[in-house]
Tab-separated table of N, CA and C in Angstrom:
chain	number	residue	atom	x	y	z
S	1	MET	N	-16.529	23.643	29.661
S	1	MET	CA	-16.410	22.484	28.822
S	1	MET	C	-15.258	21.637	29.347
S	2	THR	N	-15.555	20.503	29.903
S	2	THR	CA	-14.503	19.587	30.349
S	2	THR	C	-14.721	18.193	29.772
S	3	ASP	N	-15.343	18.134	28.607
S	3	ASP	CA	-15.585	16.850	27.958
S	3	ASP	C	-14.375	16.364	27.167
S	4	TYR	N	-13.355	17.228	27.066
S	4	TYR	CA	-12.188	16.913	26.248
S	4	TYR	C	-10.913	17.184	27.032
S	5	VAL	N	-9.856	16.433	26.688
S	5	VAL	CA	-8.611	16.486	27.442
S	5	VAL	C	-7.429	16.476	26.478
S	6	GLN	N	-6.423	17.277	26.801
S	6	GLN	CA	-5.137	17.163	26.108
S	6	GLN	C	-4.202	16.398	27.036
S	7	VAL	N	-3.619	15.340	26.542
S	7	VAL	CA	-2.792	14.447	27.342
S	7	VAL	C	-1.348	14.584	26.885
S	8	SER	N	-0.453	14.700	27.856
S	8	SER	CA	0.957	14.816	27.505
S	8	SER	C	1.774	13.728	28.185
S	9	THR	N	2.819	13.332	27.488
S	9	THR	CA	3.840	12.441	28.014
S	9	THR	C	5.108	12.730	27.246
S	10	ALA	N	6.178	12.048	27.564
S	10	ALA	CA	7.438	12.227	26.854
S	10	ALA	C	8.122	10.879	26.729
S	11	THR	N	8.955	10.747	25.702
S	11	THR	CA	9.711	9.517	25.484
S	11	THR	C	11.171	9.864	25.218
S	12	PRO	N	12.046	8.891	25.374
S	12	PRO	CA	13.459	9.162	25.125
S	12	PRO	C	13.802	9.334	23.641
S	13	THR	N	13.005	8.730	22.731
S	13	THR	CA	13.317	8.831	21.303
S	13	THR	C	12.083	9.217	20.498
S	14	ARG	N	12.337	9.766	19.320
S	14	ARG	CA	11.249	10.142	18.426
S	14	ARG	C	10.461	8.897	17.993
S	15	ASP	N	11.152	7.824	17.657
S	15	ASP	CA	10.470	6.606	17.209
S	15	ASP	C	9.510	6.069	18.260
S	16	GLN	N	9.892	6.147	19.525
S	16	GLN	CA	9.000	5.692	20.600
S	16	GLN	C	7.770	6.586	20.692
S	17	ALA	N	7.947	7.886	20.511
S	17	ALA	CA	6.803	8.804	20.518
S	17	ALA	C	5.875	8.515	19.343
S	18	VAL	N	6.453	8.269	18.171
S	18	VAL	CA	5.659	7.937	16.985
S	18	VAL	C	4.867	6.648	17.209
S	19	ASP	N	5.506	5.647	17.787
S	19	ASP	CA	4.820	4.372	18.050
S	19	ASP	C	3.638	4.562	18.995
S	20	LEU	N	3.841	5.327	20.074
S	20	LEU	CA	2.741	5.581	21.010
S	20	LEU	C	1.619	6.361	20.325
S	21	ALA	N	1.982	7.386	19.564
S	21	ALA	CA	0.974	8.194	18.870
S	21	ALA	C	0.181	7.341	17.891
S	22	ARG	N	0.888	6.585	17.080
S	22	ARG	CA	0.224	5.739	16.081
S	22	ARG	C	-0.738	4.750	16.742
S	23	GLY	N	-0.280	4.065	17.767
S	23	GLY	CA	-1.131	3.086	18.439
S	23	GLY	C	-2.357	3.712	19.074
S	24	ALA	N	-2.181	4.848	19.730
S	24	ALA	CA	-3.306	5.508	20.391
S	24	ALA	C	-4.338	5.995	19.388
S	25	VAL	N	-3.885	6.569	18.278
S	25	VAL	CA	-4.823	7.091	17.281
S	25	VAL	C	-5.479	5.950	16.518
S	26	GLU	N	-4.710	4.940	16.134
S	26	GLU	CA	-5.290	3.804	15.413
S	26	GLU	C	-6.359	3.099	16.241
S	27	GLN	N	-6.163	3.029	17.548
S	27	GLN	CA	-7.137	2.371	18.422
S	27	GLN	C	-8.264	3.318	18.856
S	28	ARG	N	-8.285	4.517	18.309
S	28	ARG	CA	-9.319	5.521	18.597
S	28	ARG	C	-9.331	5.959	20.066
S	29	LEU	N	-8.175	5.875	20.702
S	29	LEU	CA	-8.046	6.377	22.069
S	29	LEU	C	-7.769	7.867	22.066
S	30	ALA	N	-7.256	8.363	20.949
S	30	ALA	CA	-6.987	9.786	20.764
S	30	ALA	C	-7.407	10.173	19.351
S	31	ALA	N	-7.880	11.402	19.214
S	31	ALA	CA	-8.276	11.893	17.894
S	31	ALA	C	-7.053	12.222	17.054
S	32	GLY	N	-6.020	12.694	17.706
S	32	GLY	CA	-4.798	13.058	17.010
S	32	GLY	C	-3.669	13.214	18.003
S	33	ALA	N	-2.455	13.330	17.461
S	33	ALA	CA	-1.276	13.472	18.310
S	33	ALA	C	-0.248	14.344	17.607
S	34	GLN	N	0.469	15.101	18.391
S	34	GLN	CA	1.585	15.887	17.886
S	34	GLN	C	2.830	15.465	18.643
S	35	ILE	N	3.925	15.390	17.908
S	35	ILE	CA	5.213	15.026	18.492
S	35	ILE	C	6.120	16.241	18.370
S	36	ILE	N	6.654	16.658	19.492
S	36	ILE	CA	7.473	17.861	19.546
S	36	ILE	C	8.844	17.477	20.098
S	37	GLY	N	9.878	17.941	19.424
S	37	GLY	CA	11.179	17.666	20.013
S	37	GLY	C	12.303	17.721	19.018
S	38	PRO	N	13.450	17.454	19.553
S	38	PRO	CA	13.686	17.142	20.958
S	38	PRO	C	13.539	18.382	21.839
S	39	VAL	N	13.190	18.153	23.091
S	39	VAL	CA	13.076	19.225	24.078
S	39	VAL	C	14.007	18.905	25.245
S	40	GLY	N	14.551	19.952	25.834
S	40	GLY	CA	15.387	19.762	27.006
S	40	GLY	C	14.528	19.529	28.231
S	41	SER	N	15.046	18.774	29.182
S	41	SER	CA	14.294	18.511	30.402
S	41	SER	C	15.222	18.517	31.615
S	42	ALA	N	14.643	18.853	32.749
S	42	ALA	CA	15.311	18.756	34.049
S	42	ALA	C	14.326	18.054	34.965
S	43	PHE	N	14.811	17.130	35.797
S	43	PHE	CA	13.871	16.293	36.550
S	43	PHE	C	14.548	15.655	37.752
S	44	TRP	N	13.689	15.176	38.645
S	44	TRP	CA	14.111	14.309	39.744
S	44	TRP	C	13.685	12.899	39.380
S	45	HIS	N	14.584	11.932	39.547
S	45	HIS	CA	14.258	10.534	39.272
S	45	HIS	C	15.044	9.663	40.237
S	46	LEU	N	14.322	8.846	40.987
S	46	LEU	CA	14.926	7.956	41.976
S	46	LEU	C	15.834	8.713	42.938
S	47	GLY	N	15.372	9.905	43.331
S	47	GLY	CA	16.101	10.707	44.305
S	47	GLY	C	17.284	11.475	43.764
S	48	GLU	N	17.492	11.412	42.460
S	48	GLU	CA	18.623	12.109	41.862
S	48	GLU	C	18.144	13.121	40.843
S	49	PHE	N	18.855	14.249	40.776
S	49	PHE	CA	18.560	15.285	39.802
S	49	PHE	C	19.197	14.916	38.469
S	50	GLY	N	18.460	15.162	37.387
S	50	GLY	CA	19.009	14.874	36.068
S	50	GLY	C	18.565	15.881	35.035
S	51	VAL	N	19.265	15.919	33.944
S	51	VAL	CA	18.877	16.709	32.781
S	51	VAL	C	18.999	15.802	31.574
S	52	GLY	N	18.235	16.113	30.557
S	52	GLY	CA	18.288	15.270	29.375
S	52	GLY	C	17.506	15.862	28.227
S	53	GLU	N	17.264	15.009	27.251
S	53	GLU	CA	16.522	15.384	26.067
S	53	GLU	C	15.401	14.366	25.883
S	54	GLU	N	14.207	14.859	25.560
S	54	GLU	CA	13.040	13.994	25.397
S	54	GLU	C	12.254	14.441	24.178
S	55	TRP	N	11.302	13.611	23.808
S	55	TRP	CA	10.335	13.929	22.748
S	55	TRP	C	8.966	14.037	23.401
S	56	ARG	N	8.349	15.209	23.319
S	56	ARG	CA	7.055	15.482	23.941
S	56	ARG	C	5.957	14.988	23.009
S	57	LEU	N	4.996	14.293	23.577
S	57	LEU	CA	3.855	13.770	22.840
S	57	LEU	C	2.591	14.369	23.437
S	58	LEU	N	1.799	15.034	22.583
S	58	LEU	CA	0.517	15.613	22.994
S	58	LEU	C	-0.591	14.892	22.243
S	59	LEU	N	-1.594	14.435	22.976
S	59	LEU	CA	-2.714	13.720	22.378
S	59	LEU	C	-4.018	14.387	22.804
S	60	THR	N	-5.015	14.327	21.944
S	60	THR	CA	-6.310	14.919	22.236
S	60	THR	C	-7.354	13.812	22.294
S	61	THR	N	-8.159	13.829	23.372
S	61	THR	CA	-9.168	12.788	23.531
S	61	THR	C	-10.365	13.340	24.304
S	62	SER	N	-11.327	12.477	24.551
S	62	SER	CA	-12.479	12.849	25.377
S	62	SER	C	-12.230	12.389	26.817
S	63	THR	N	-12.930	12.990	27.758
S	63	THR	CA	-12.785	12.554	29.147
S	63	THR	C	-13.244	11.102	29.300
S	64	GLU	N	-14.194	10.692	28.493
S	64	GLU	CA	-14.678	9.306	28.552
S	64	GLU	C	-13.589	8.312	28.140
S	65	ARG	N	-12.781	8.681	27.142
S	65	ARG	CA	-11.749	7.783	26.636
S	65	ARG	C	-10.415	7.926	27.375
S	66	TYR	N	-10.296	8.968	28.227
S	66	TYR	CA	-9.033	9.205	28.922
S	66	TYR	C	-8.513	7.975	29.691
S	67	PRO	N	-9.343	7.300	30.486
S	67	PRO	CA	-8.799	6.146	31.234
S	67	PRO	C	-8.192	5.081	30.327
S	68	ASP	N	-8.820	4.837	29.175
S	68	ASP	CA	-8.284	3.845	28.236
S	68	ASP	C	-6.967	4.330	27.620
S	69	LEU	N	-6.903	5.620	27.291
S	69	LEU	CA	-5.672	6.184	26.741
S	69	LEU	C	-4.547	6.129	27.770
S	70	GLU	N	-4.856	6.511	29.002
S	70	GLU	CA	-3.843	6.463	30.063
S	70	GLU	C	-3.301	5.039	30.224
S	71	ARG	N	-4.188	4.072	30.266
S	71	ARG	CA	-3.787	2.672	30.423
S	71	ARG	C	-2.889	2.249	29.246
S	72	PHE	N	-3.277	2.619	28.032
S	72	PHE	CA	-2.482	2.287	26.847
S	72	PHE	C	-1.088	2.893	26.937
S	73	LEU	N	-1.020	4.181	27.281
S	73	LEU	CA	0.282	4.850	27.354
S	73	LEU	C	1.186	4.203	28.401
S	74	ILE	N	0.630	3.895	29.557
S	74	ILE	CA	1.438	3.290	30.619
S	74	ILE	C	1.890	1.880	30.232
S	75	GLU	N	1.006	1.110	29.613
S	75	GLU	CA	1.356	-0.267	29.227
S	75	GLU	C	2.398	-0.327	28.117
S	76	HIS	N	2.389	0.671	27.215
S	76	HIS	CA	3.275	0.615	26.047
S	76	HIS	C	4.455	1.578	26.129
S	77	HIS	N	4.553	2.309	27.206
S	77	HIS	CA	5.604	3.306	27.350
S	77	HIS	C	6.948	2.641	27.654
S	78	PRO	N	8.046	3.188	27.130
S	78	PRO	CA	9.352	2.588	27.416
S	78	PRO	C	9.823	2.786	28.859
S	79	TRP	N	9.255	3.736	29.577
S	79	TRP	CA	9.656	3.957	30.965
S	79	TRP	C	8.694	3.242	31.914
S	80	ASP	N	9.196	2.802	33.055
S	80	ASP	CA	8.378	2.093	34.046
S	80	ASP	C	7.321	2.987	34.684
S	81	ASN	N	7.646	4.250	34.890
S	81	ASN	CA	6.729	5.169	35.564
S	81	ASN	C	6.663	6.494	34.793
S	82	PRO	N	6.036	6.466	33.608
S	82	PRO	CA	6.028	7.677	32.787
S	82	PRO	C	5.099	8.754	33.340
S	83	GLU	N	5.459	9.980	33.062
S	83	GLU	CA	4.560	11.100	33.365
S	83	GLU	C	3.458	11.091	32.315
S	84	VAL	N	2.225	10.953	32.753
S	84	VAL	CA	1.051	11.034	31.874
S	84	VAL	C	0.107	12.021	32.544
S	85	ILE	N	-0.110	13.149	31.884
S	85	ILE	CA	-0.913	14.216	32.475
S	85	ILE	C	-2.040	14.593	31.520
S	86	GLY	N	-3.257	14.641	32.043
S	86	GLY	CA	-4.408	15.080	31.273
S	86	GLY	C	-4.845	16.456	31.734
S	87	THR	N	-4.915	17.385	30.804
S	87	THR	CA	-5.324	18.755	31.099
S	87	THR	C	-6.667	19.014	30.437
S	88	PRO	N	-7.680	19.414	31.202
S	88	PRO	CA	-8.984	19.690	30.598
S	88	PRO	C	-8.889	20.785	29.543
S	89	ILE	N	-9.582	20.581	28.452
S	89	ILE	CA	-9.694	21.601	27.415
S	89	ILE	C	-10.909	22.448	27.771
S	90	THR	N	-10.673	23.691	28.105
S	90	THR	CA	-11.771	24.553	28.546
S	90	THR	C	-12.432	25.314	27.408
S	91	HIS	N	-11.748	25.470	26.296
S	91	HIS	CA	-12.313	26.156	25.136
S	91	HIS	C	-11.819	25.468	23.868
S	92	ALA	N	-12.732	25.259	22.928
S	92	ALA	CA	-12.376	24.685	21.632
S	92	ALA	C	-13.494	24.986	20.652
S	93	ALA	N	-13.134	25.157	19.411
S	93	ALA	CA	-14.124	25.413	18.365
S	93	ALA	C	-15.081	24.224	18.261
S	94	GLU	N	-16.315	24.503	17.936
S	94	GLU	CA	-17.338	23.456	17.842
S	94	GLU	C	-16.919	22.351	16.881
S	95	ARG	N	-16.392	22.703	15.725
S	95	ARG	CA	-15.990	21.682	14.749
S	95	ARG	C	-14.837	20.836	15.288
S	96	CYS	N	-13.970	21.430	16.071
S	96	CYS	CA	-12.869	20.679	16.694
S	96	CYS	C	-13.430	19.689	17.710
S	97	ARG	N	-14.353	20.144	18.542
S	97	ARG	CA	-14.962	19.249	19.532
S	97	ARG	C	-15.657	18.077	18.847
S	98	GLN	N	-16.349	18.363	17.746
S	98	GLN	CA	-17.051	17.306	17.017
S	98	GLN	C	-16.058	16.310	16.425
S	99	TRP	N	-14.948	16.816	15.904
S	99	TRP	CA	-13.897	15.948	15.359
S	99	TRP	C	-13.345	15.015	16.428
S	100	ILE	N	-13.092	15.561	17.624
S	100	ILE	CA	-12.581	14.726	18.709
S	100	ILE	C	-13.595	13.634	19.032
S	101	SER	N	-14.850	14.048	19.227
S	101	SER	CA	-15.896	13.084	19.577
S	101	SER	C	-16.028	11.996	18.518
S	102	ASP	N	-16.087	12.402	17.257
S	102	ASP	CA	-16.237	11.418	16.168
S	102	ASP	C	-15.041	10.481	16.090
S	103	SER	N	-13.855	11.018	16.324
S	103	SER	CA	-12.629	10.231	16.165
S	103	SER	C	-12.428	9.197	17.266
S	104	VAL	N	-12.883	9.491	18.469
S	104	VAL	CA	-12.636	8.564	19.575
S	104	VAL	C	-13.868	7.744	19.963
S	105	SER	N	-14.915	7.856	19.163
S	105	SER	CA	-16.101	7.042	19.426
S	105	SER	C	-15.754	5.574	19.301
S	106	LYS	N	-16.217	4.794	20.238
S	106	LYS	CA	-15.961	3.352	20.174
S	106	LYS	C	-16.738	2.780	18.997
S	107	PRO	N	-16.066	1.940	18.189
S	107	PRO	CA	-16.736	1.362	16.998
S	107	PRO	C	-17.886	0.441	17.357
């Protein structure tokens, strides 16, 4: 089953994560979103090593809607080059799959 995707990104603040989640779900690009944080992070950015704190955002969508969700996240993200990763959902309950499909169906 690769008809569904869990998408992750991170933001510097909780409010920014909430704004992205709200916009994506309201526009039916994602069925739902969870905001986790703050979480510690270590990363390379512009050739320099850094550590910090971020808010992790997880969104659930269909593979069909993924390109639109990715575009939305990149256009509205506070960072110029955000990490946006889609991981195929290989197993999910039938009712969950139906919820995702119903939620992200284009009106």
